[in-house]
Coordinates of C-alpha atoms in Angstrom, one line a residue:
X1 CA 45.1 69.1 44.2
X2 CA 48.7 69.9 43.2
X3 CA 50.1 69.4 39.8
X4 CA 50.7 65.9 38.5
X5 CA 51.1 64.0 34.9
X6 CA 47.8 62.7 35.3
X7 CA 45.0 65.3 33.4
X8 CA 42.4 63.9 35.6
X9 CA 44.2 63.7 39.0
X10 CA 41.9 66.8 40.5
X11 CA 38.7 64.9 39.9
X12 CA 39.7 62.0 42.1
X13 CA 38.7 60.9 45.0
X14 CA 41.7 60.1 47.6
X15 CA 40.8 56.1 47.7
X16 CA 41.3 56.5 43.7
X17 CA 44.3 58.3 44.2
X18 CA 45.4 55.5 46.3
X19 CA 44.8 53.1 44.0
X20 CA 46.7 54.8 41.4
X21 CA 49.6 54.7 43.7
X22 CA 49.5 51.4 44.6
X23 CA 49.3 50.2 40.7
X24 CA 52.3 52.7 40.1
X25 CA 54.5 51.7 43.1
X26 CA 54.0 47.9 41.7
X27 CA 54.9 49.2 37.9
X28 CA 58.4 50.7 39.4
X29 CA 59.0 47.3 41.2
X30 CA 58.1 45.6 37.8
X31 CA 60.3 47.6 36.0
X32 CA 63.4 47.0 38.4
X33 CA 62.7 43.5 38.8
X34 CA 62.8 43.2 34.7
X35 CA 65.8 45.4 34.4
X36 CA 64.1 48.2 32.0
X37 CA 65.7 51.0 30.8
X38 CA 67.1 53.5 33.3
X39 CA 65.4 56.7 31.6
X40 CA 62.4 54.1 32.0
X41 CA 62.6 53.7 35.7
X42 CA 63.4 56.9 36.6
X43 CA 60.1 58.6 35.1
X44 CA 58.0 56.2 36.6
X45 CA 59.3 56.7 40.1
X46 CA 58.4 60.8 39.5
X47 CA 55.3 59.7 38.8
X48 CA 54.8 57.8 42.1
X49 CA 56.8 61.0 43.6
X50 CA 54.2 63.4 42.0
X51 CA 51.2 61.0 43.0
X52 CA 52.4 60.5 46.3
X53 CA 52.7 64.6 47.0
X54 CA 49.1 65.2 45.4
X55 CA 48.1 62.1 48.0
X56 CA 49.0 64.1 50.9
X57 CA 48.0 67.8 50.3
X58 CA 44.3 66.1 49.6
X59 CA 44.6 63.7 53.1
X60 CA 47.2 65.1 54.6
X61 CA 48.1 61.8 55.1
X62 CA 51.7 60.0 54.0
X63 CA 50.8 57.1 51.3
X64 CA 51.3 53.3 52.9
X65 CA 50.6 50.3 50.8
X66 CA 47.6 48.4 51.9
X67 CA 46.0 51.3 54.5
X68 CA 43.7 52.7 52.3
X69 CA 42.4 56.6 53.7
X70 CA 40.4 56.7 56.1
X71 CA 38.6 59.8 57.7
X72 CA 40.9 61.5 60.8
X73 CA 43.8 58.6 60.2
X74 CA 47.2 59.6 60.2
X75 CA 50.0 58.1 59.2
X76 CA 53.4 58.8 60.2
X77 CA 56.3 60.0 58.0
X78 CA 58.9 56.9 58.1
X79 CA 61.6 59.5 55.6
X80 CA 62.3 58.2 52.1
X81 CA 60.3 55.3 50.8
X82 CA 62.8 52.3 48.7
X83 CA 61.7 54.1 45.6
X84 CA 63.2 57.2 46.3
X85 CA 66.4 58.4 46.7
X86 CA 67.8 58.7 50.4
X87 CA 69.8 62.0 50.2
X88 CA 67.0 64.0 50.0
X89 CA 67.2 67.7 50.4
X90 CA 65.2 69.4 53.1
X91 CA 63.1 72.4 52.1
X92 CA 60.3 73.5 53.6
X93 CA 59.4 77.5 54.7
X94 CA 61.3 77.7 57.7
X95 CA 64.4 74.6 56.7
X96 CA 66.5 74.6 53.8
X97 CA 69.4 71.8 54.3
X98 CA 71.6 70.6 51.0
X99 CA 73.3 67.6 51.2
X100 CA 75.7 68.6 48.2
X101 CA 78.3 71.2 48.6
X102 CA 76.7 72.7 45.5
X103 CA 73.6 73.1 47.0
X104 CA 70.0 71.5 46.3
X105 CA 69.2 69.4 44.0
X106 CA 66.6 71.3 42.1
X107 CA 65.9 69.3 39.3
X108 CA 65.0 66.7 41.8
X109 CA 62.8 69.5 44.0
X110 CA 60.5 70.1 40.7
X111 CA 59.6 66.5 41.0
X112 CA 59.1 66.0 44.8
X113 CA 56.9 69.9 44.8
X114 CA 55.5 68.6 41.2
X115 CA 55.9 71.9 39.5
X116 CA 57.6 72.9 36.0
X117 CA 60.7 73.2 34.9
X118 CA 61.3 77.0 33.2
X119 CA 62.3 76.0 29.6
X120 CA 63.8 78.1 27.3
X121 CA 60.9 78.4 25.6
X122 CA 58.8 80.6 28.4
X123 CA 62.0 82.5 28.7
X124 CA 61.5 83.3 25.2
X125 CA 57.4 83.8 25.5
X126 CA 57.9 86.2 28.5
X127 CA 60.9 88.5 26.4
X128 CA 58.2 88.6 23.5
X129 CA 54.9 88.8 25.7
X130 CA 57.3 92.2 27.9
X131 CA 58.8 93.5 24.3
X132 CA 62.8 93.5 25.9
X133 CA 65.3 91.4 27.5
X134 CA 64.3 88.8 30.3
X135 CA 65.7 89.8 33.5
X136 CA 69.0 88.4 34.2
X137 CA 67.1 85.8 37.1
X138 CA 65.2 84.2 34.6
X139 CA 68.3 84.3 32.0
X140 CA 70.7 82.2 34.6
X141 CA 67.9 80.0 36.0
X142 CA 68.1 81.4 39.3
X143 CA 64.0 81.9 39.1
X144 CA 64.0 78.3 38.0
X145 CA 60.4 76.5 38.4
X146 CA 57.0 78.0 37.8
X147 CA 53.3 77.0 38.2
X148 CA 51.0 77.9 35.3
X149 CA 53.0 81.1 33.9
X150 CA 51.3 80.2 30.8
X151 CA 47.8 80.8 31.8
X152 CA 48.5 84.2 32.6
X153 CA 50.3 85.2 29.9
X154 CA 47.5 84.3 27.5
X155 CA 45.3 85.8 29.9
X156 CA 47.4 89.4 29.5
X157 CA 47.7 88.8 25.9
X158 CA 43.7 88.7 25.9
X159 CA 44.0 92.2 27.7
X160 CA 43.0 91.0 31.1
X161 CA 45.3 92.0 33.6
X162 CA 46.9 90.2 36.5
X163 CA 48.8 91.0 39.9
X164 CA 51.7 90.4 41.6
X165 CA 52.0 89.4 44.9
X166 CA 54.8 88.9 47.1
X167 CA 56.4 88.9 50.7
X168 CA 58.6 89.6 53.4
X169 CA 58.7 87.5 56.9
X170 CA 60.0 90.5 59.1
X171 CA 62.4 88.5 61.8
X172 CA 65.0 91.1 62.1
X173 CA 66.2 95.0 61.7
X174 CA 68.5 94.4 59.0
X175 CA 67.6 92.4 55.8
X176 CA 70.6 91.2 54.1
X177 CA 71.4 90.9 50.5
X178 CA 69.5 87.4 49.4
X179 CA 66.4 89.1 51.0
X180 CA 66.2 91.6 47.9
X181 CA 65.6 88.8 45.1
X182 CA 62.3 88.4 45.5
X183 CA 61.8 92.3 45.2
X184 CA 64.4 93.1 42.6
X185 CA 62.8 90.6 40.5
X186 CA 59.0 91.3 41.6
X187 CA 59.8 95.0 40.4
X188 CA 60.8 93.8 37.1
X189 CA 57.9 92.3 36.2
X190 CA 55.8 95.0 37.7
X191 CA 57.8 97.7 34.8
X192 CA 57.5 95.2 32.0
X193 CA 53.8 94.3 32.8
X194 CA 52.9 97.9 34.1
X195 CA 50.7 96.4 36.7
X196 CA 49.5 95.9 40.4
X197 CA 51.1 94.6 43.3
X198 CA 50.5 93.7 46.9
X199 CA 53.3 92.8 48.9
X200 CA 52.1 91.2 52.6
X201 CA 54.4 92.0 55.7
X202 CA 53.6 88.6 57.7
X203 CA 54.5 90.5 61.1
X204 CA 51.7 87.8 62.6
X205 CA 53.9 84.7 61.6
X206 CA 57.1 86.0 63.0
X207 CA 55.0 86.3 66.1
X208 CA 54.0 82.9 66.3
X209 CA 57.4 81.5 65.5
X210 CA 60.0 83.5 67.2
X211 CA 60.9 84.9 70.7
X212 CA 59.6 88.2 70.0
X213 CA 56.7 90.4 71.2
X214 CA 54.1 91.8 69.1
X215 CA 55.5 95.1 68.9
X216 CA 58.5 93.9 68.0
X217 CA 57.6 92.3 65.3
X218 CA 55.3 95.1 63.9
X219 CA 58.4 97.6 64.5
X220 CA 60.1 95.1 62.0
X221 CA 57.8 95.0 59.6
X222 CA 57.9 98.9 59.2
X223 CA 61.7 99.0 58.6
X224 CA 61.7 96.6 56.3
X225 CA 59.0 97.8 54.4
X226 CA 61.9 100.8 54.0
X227 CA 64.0 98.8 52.4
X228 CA 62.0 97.3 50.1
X229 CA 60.7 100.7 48.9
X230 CA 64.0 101.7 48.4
X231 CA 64.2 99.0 45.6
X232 CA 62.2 101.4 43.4
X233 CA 58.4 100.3 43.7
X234 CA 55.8 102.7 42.4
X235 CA 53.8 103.9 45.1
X236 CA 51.0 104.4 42.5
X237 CA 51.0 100.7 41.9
X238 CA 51.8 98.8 45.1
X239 CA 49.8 98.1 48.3
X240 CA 52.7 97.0 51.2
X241 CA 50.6 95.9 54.1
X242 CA 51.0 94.6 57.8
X243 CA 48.7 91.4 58.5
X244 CA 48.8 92.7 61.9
X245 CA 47.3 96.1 60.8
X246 CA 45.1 95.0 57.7
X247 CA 43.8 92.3 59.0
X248 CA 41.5 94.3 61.8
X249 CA 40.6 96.6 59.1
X250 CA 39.3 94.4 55.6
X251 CA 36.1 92.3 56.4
X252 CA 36.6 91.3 52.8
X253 CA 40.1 90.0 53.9
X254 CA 39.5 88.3 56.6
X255 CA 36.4 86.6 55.2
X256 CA 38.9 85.0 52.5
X257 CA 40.8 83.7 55.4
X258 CA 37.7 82.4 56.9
X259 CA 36.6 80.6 53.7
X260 CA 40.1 78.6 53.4
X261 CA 39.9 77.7 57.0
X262 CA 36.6 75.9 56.0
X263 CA 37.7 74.2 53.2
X264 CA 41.9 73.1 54.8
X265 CA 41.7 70.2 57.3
X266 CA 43.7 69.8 60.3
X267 CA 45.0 66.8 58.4
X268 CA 45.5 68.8 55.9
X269 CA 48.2 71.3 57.2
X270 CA 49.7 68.5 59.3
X271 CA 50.6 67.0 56.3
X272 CA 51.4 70.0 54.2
X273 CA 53.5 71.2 56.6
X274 CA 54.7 68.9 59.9
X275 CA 52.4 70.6 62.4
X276 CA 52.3 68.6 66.0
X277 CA 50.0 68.6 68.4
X278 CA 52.1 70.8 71.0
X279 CA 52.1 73.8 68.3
X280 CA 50.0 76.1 69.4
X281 CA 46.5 77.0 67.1
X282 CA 47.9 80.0 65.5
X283 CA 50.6 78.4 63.3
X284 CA 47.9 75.8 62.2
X285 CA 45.7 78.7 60.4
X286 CA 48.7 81.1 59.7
X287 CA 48.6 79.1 56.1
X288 CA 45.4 80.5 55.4
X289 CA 46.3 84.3 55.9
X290 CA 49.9 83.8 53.4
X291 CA 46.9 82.2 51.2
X292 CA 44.4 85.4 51.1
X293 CA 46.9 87.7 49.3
X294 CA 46.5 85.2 46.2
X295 CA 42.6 86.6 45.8
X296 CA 42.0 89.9 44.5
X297 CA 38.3 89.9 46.2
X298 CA 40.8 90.3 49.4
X299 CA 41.6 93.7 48.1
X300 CA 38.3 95.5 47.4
X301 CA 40.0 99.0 47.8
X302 CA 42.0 97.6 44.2
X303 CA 40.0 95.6 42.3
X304 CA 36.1 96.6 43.3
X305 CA 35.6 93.2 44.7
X306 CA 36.4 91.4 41.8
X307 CA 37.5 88.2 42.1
X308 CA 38.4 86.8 38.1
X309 CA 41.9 88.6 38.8
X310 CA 44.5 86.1 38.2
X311 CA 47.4 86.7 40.7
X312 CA 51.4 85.6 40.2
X313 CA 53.4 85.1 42.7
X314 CA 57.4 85.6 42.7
X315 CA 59.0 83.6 45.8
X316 CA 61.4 81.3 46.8
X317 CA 60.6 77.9 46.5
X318 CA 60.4 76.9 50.2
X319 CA 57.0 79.0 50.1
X320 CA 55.4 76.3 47.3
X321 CA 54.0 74.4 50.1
X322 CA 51.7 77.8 51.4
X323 CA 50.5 77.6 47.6
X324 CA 50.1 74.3 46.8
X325 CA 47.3 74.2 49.8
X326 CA 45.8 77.6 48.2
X327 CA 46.1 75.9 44.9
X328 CA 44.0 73.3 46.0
X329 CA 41.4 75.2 48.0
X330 CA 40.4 77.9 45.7
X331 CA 38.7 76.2 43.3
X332 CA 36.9 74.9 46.2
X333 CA 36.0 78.1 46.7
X334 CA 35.2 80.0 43.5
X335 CA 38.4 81.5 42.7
X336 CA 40.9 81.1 40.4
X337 CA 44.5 79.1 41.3
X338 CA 47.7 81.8 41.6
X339 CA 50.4 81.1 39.5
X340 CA 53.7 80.9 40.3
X341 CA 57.3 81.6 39.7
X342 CA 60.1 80.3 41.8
X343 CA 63.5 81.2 43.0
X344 CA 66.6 79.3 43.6
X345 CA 68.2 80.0 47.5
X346 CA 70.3 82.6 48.2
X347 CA 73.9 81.0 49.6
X348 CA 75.5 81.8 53.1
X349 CA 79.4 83.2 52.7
X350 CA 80.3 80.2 54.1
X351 CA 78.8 78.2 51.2
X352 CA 75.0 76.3 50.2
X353 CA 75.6 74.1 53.8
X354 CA 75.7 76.9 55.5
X355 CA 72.9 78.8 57.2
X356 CA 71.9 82.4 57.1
X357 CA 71.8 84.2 60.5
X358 CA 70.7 87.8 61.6
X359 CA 72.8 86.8 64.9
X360 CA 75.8 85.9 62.4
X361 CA 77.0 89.0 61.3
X362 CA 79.8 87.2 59.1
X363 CA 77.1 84.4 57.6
X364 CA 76.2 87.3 54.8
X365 CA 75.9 90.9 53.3
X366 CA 73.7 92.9 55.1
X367 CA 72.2 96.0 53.7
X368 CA 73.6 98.3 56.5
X369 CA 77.5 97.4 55.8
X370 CA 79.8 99.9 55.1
X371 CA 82.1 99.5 52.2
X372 CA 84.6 97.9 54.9
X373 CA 82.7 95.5 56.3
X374 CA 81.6 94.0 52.7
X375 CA 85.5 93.7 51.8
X376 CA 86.2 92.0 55.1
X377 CA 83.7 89.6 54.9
X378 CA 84.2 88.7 51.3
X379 CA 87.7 88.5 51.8
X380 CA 87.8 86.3 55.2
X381 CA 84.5 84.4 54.9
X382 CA 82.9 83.8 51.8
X383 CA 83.5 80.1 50.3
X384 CA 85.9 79.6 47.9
X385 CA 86.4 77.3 44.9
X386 CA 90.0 77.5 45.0
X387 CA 92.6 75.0 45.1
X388 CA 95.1 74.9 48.2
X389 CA 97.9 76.5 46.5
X390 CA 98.7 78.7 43.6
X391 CA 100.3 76.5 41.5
X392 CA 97.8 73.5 42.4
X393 CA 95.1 76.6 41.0
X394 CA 96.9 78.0 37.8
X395 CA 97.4 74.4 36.9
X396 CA 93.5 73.1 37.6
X397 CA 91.3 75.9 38.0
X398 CA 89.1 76.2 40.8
X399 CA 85.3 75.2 41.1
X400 CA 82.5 78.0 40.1
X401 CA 79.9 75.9 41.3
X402 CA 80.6 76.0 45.1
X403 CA 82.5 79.5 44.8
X404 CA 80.0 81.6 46.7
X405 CA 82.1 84.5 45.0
X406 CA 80.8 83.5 41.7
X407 CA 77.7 82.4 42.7
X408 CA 76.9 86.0 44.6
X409 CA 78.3 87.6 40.8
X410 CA 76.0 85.4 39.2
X411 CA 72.9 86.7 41.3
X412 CA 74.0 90.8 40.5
X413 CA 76.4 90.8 37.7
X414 CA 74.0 92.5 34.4
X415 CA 76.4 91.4 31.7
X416 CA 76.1 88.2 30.7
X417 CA 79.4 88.4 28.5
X418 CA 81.6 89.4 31.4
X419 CA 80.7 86.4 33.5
X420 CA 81.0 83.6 31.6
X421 CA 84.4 85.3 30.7
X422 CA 84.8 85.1 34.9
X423 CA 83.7 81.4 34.7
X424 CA 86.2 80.3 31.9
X425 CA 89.1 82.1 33.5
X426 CA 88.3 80.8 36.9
X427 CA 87.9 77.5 35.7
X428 CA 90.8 77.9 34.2
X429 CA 92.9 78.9 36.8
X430 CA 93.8 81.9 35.0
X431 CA 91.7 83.8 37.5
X432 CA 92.4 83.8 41.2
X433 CA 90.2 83.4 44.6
X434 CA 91.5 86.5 45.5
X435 CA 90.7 87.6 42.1
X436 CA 87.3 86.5 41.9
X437 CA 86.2 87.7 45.7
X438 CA 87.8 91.3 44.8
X439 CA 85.3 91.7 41.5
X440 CA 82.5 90.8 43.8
X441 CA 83.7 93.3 46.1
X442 CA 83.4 96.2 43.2
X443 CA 80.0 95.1 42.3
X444 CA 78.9 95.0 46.0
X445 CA 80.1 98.1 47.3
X446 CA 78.5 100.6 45.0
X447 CA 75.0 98.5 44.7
X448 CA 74.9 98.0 48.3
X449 CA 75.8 102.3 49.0
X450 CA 73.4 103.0 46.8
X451 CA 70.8 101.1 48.5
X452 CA 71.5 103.0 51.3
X453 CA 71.5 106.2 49.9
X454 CA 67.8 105.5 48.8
X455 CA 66.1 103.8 51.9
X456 CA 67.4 107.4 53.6
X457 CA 64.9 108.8 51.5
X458 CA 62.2 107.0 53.0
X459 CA 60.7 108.4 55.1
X460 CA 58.1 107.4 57.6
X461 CA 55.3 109.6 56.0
X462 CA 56.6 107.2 52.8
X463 CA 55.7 104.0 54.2
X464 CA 52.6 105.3 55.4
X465 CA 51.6 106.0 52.3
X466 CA 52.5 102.8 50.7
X467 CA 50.7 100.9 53.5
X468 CA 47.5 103.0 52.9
X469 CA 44.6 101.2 51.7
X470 CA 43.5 102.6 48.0
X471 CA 42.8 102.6 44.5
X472 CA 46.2 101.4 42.1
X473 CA 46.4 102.9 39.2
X474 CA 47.7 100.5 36.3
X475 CA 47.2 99.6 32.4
X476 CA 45.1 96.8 31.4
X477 CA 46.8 94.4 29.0
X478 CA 48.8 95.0 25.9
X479 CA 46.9 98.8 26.3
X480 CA 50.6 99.4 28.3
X481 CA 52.1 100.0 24.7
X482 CA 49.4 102.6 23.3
X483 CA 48.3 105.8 24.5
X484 CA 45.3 104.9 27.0
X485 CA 45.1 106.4 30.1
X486 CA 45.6 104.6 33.4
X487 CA 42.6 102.4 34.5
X488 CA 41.4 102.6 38.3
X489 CA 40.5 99.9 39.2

């Protein structure tokens, strides 16, 4: 069962989660119809919220007053109940739809997904538990909501190690620029923590999805795979795989996959994640091959066929629903929940209502640019906070929040110093649009070259050997700050 207030939430049955909802949806009415305290109300309609999501990843069935669960019902999603609010943001792994020009709402996603907030105060226990700096993601709040981050940090501090996974849904040739937070971030940790990663090319998904043959989608797998090595991963740590190659070649693997199809009903997924009845069988048990990774039994070449390895995933938050099913299935099981950790959206140019395309060249910046085209596009099409005139701007400031500009520096600007300086003078109006989109362009231009300059060094012999299955060699624990010698595990 996914997260919820309630301690004893997993032990229910669904007809007592029902109940609970029904007793909770009657306290919010109560609580309007007596006129209580705002703060009052609005924590007792995330409760419902949170009750209401944990309802449907167990039944995979939407909550209605007075229809108790019964087994194969369905019931159909009507959109927002009178408890909740109507302009609700879509997010889901293949929508993401604001209905604010400053994007999602994601204070209001942590209580419709039910995960937690990342306080100040995990910031501060990851800097001490890594001995430097958080990363700069986890500084702004752009990695923003995690699931039990604690766990595995007192599991690390107890010298047991954990490992990251992550992953890459290979549509097209050319990634572009939002595609590298995962990674950039994922290969943070992987320093700080000096351990194991897999990272799972779902070449099978794209399949199942898109327009696109099987080779096609395998030959895009292997050049993206180039650019994410080119973000600096050590070969001697990370496993990159192909589900369309691994797959056929792990018993151990598949028979993970095989064991979460048991235990995830048809109901189940339906609910999780809107499946019909004219999509065809493979996107139904997809879920269970994004939820293998989260296992390390499904890597015997790794971890011996141990399966106590706590796993952490970095990811965007549209991927939550993928792990709020494994979540809930491997205890079920005999293994251990993944945590996670999860990302804010990467904006189109054209600002957070706009939508990312591989067949819009203009809609963002794509790691094969030249210097040119990243000025071009900055300059011509990325959203501006600006007001309509100069003086209208010198005398108000413009808008950082919906300057895609800013919001671009504030994924790959290091100094922290520099851009709230950037945010006061734009604000301001003492800085320009023009301004703003050219100090973008000088950070963009030499990351992006440089990028280039290493993904020419991979060669194909180099992704081979990341994709081989074998042995990682990592440090266990806190044993990353003595002198032992790398463990094999």
């Amino acid at each position: 069962m996914a997260d919820c207030q309630c301690d004893d939430a997993g032990s229910l049955s669904p007809r007592e989660v029902h109940d609970r909802l029904t007793a909770q949806r009657d306290q919010v009415r109560t609580l309007k119809e007596d006129m209580a305290d705002k703060a009052d109300i609005g924590a007792a309609v995330q409760l419902l919220v949170k009750l209401k999501l944990d309802y449907k990843l167990i039944t995979g069935q939407d909550y209605k007053a007075g229809s108790p669960p019964s087994e194969g019902s369905v019931v159909q999603d009507n959109g927002p109940s009178e408890e909740e609010d109507a302009d609700v943001d879509t997010v889901d792994p293949w929508n993401v739809s604001a209905t604010s020009a400053k994007g999602v709402d994601y204070d209001k996603l942590i209580v419709r997904f039910g995960s937690s907030k990342i306080e100040k105060a995990l910031v501060d226990r990851l800097e001490k538990v890594a001995g430097q700096k958080a990363h700069r993601f986890l500084r702004r709040g752009i990695f923003f909501s995690h699931r039990d981050v604690h766990q595995v940090l007192d599991a690390y501090e107890r010298n047991n190690p954990f490992y990251l996974y992550t992953g890459r849904g290979p549509s097209s040739e050319a990634m572009h620029v939002g595609h590298l937070i995962p990674f950039i971030f994922t290969k943070w940790l992987q320093d700080v923590f000096d351990i194991p990663l897999v990272i799972q090319m779902t070449d099978d998904e794209k399949y199942l999805w898109k327009d696109m043959t099987l080779e096609q989608c395998h030959h895009y797998a292997m050049e993206n795979a180039k650019d994410i090595i080119a973000c600096g991963f050590d070969v001697n740590k990370t496993f990159i795989f192909s589900d369309l190659d691994y797959m056929g070649s792990s018993p151990e693997f598949y028979r993970n996959v095989v064991k979460i199809q048991k235990h995830v009903t048809f109901n189940q997924v339906k609910g999780i994640f809107g499946f019909t009845e004219s999509d065809c069988i493979g996107k139904i048990s997809f879920p269970a091959i994004q939820a293998a990774p989260s296992f390390s039994s499904s890597f015997p070449q790794i971890f011996k066929g141990r399966k106590d390895v706590p796993c952490l995933i970095p990811c965007a938050i549209d991927q939550d629903p993928y792990f709020r099913m494994t979540r809930d299935v491997a205890p079920r099981i005999g293994y251990t929940k993944p945590a996670l950790l999860h990302s804010t959206f990467f904006p189109a140019l054209g600002g957070v209502q706009r939508k990312m395309s591989a067949s819009d060249p203009n809609s963002s910046i794509f790691l094969t640019d030249t210097p040119k085209q990243i000025e071009n596009k900055i300059k011509q099409h990325a959203f501006s906070g600006g007001k309509d005139t100069l003086e209208e701007h010198r005398a108000h400031g413009g808008d950082p929040d919906v300057d895609v500009s800013f919001m671009y520096l504030t994924f790959f600007l290091e100094d922290d110093e520099e851009l709230e300086k950037i945010r006061r003078d734009y604000t301001s109006g003492a800085l320009l649009s023009g301004e703003l989109k050219k100090r973008l362009i000088d950070t963009l231009q030499p990351m992006i070259a440089e990028h280039q300059r290493k993904r020419k060094e991979v060669t194909d012999d180099t992704v081979k050997r990341f994709m081989t299955p074998r042995p990682l060699n990592y440090l266990l624990g806190n044993d990353k700050d003595t002198n032992a010698n790398p463990v094999t595990m």
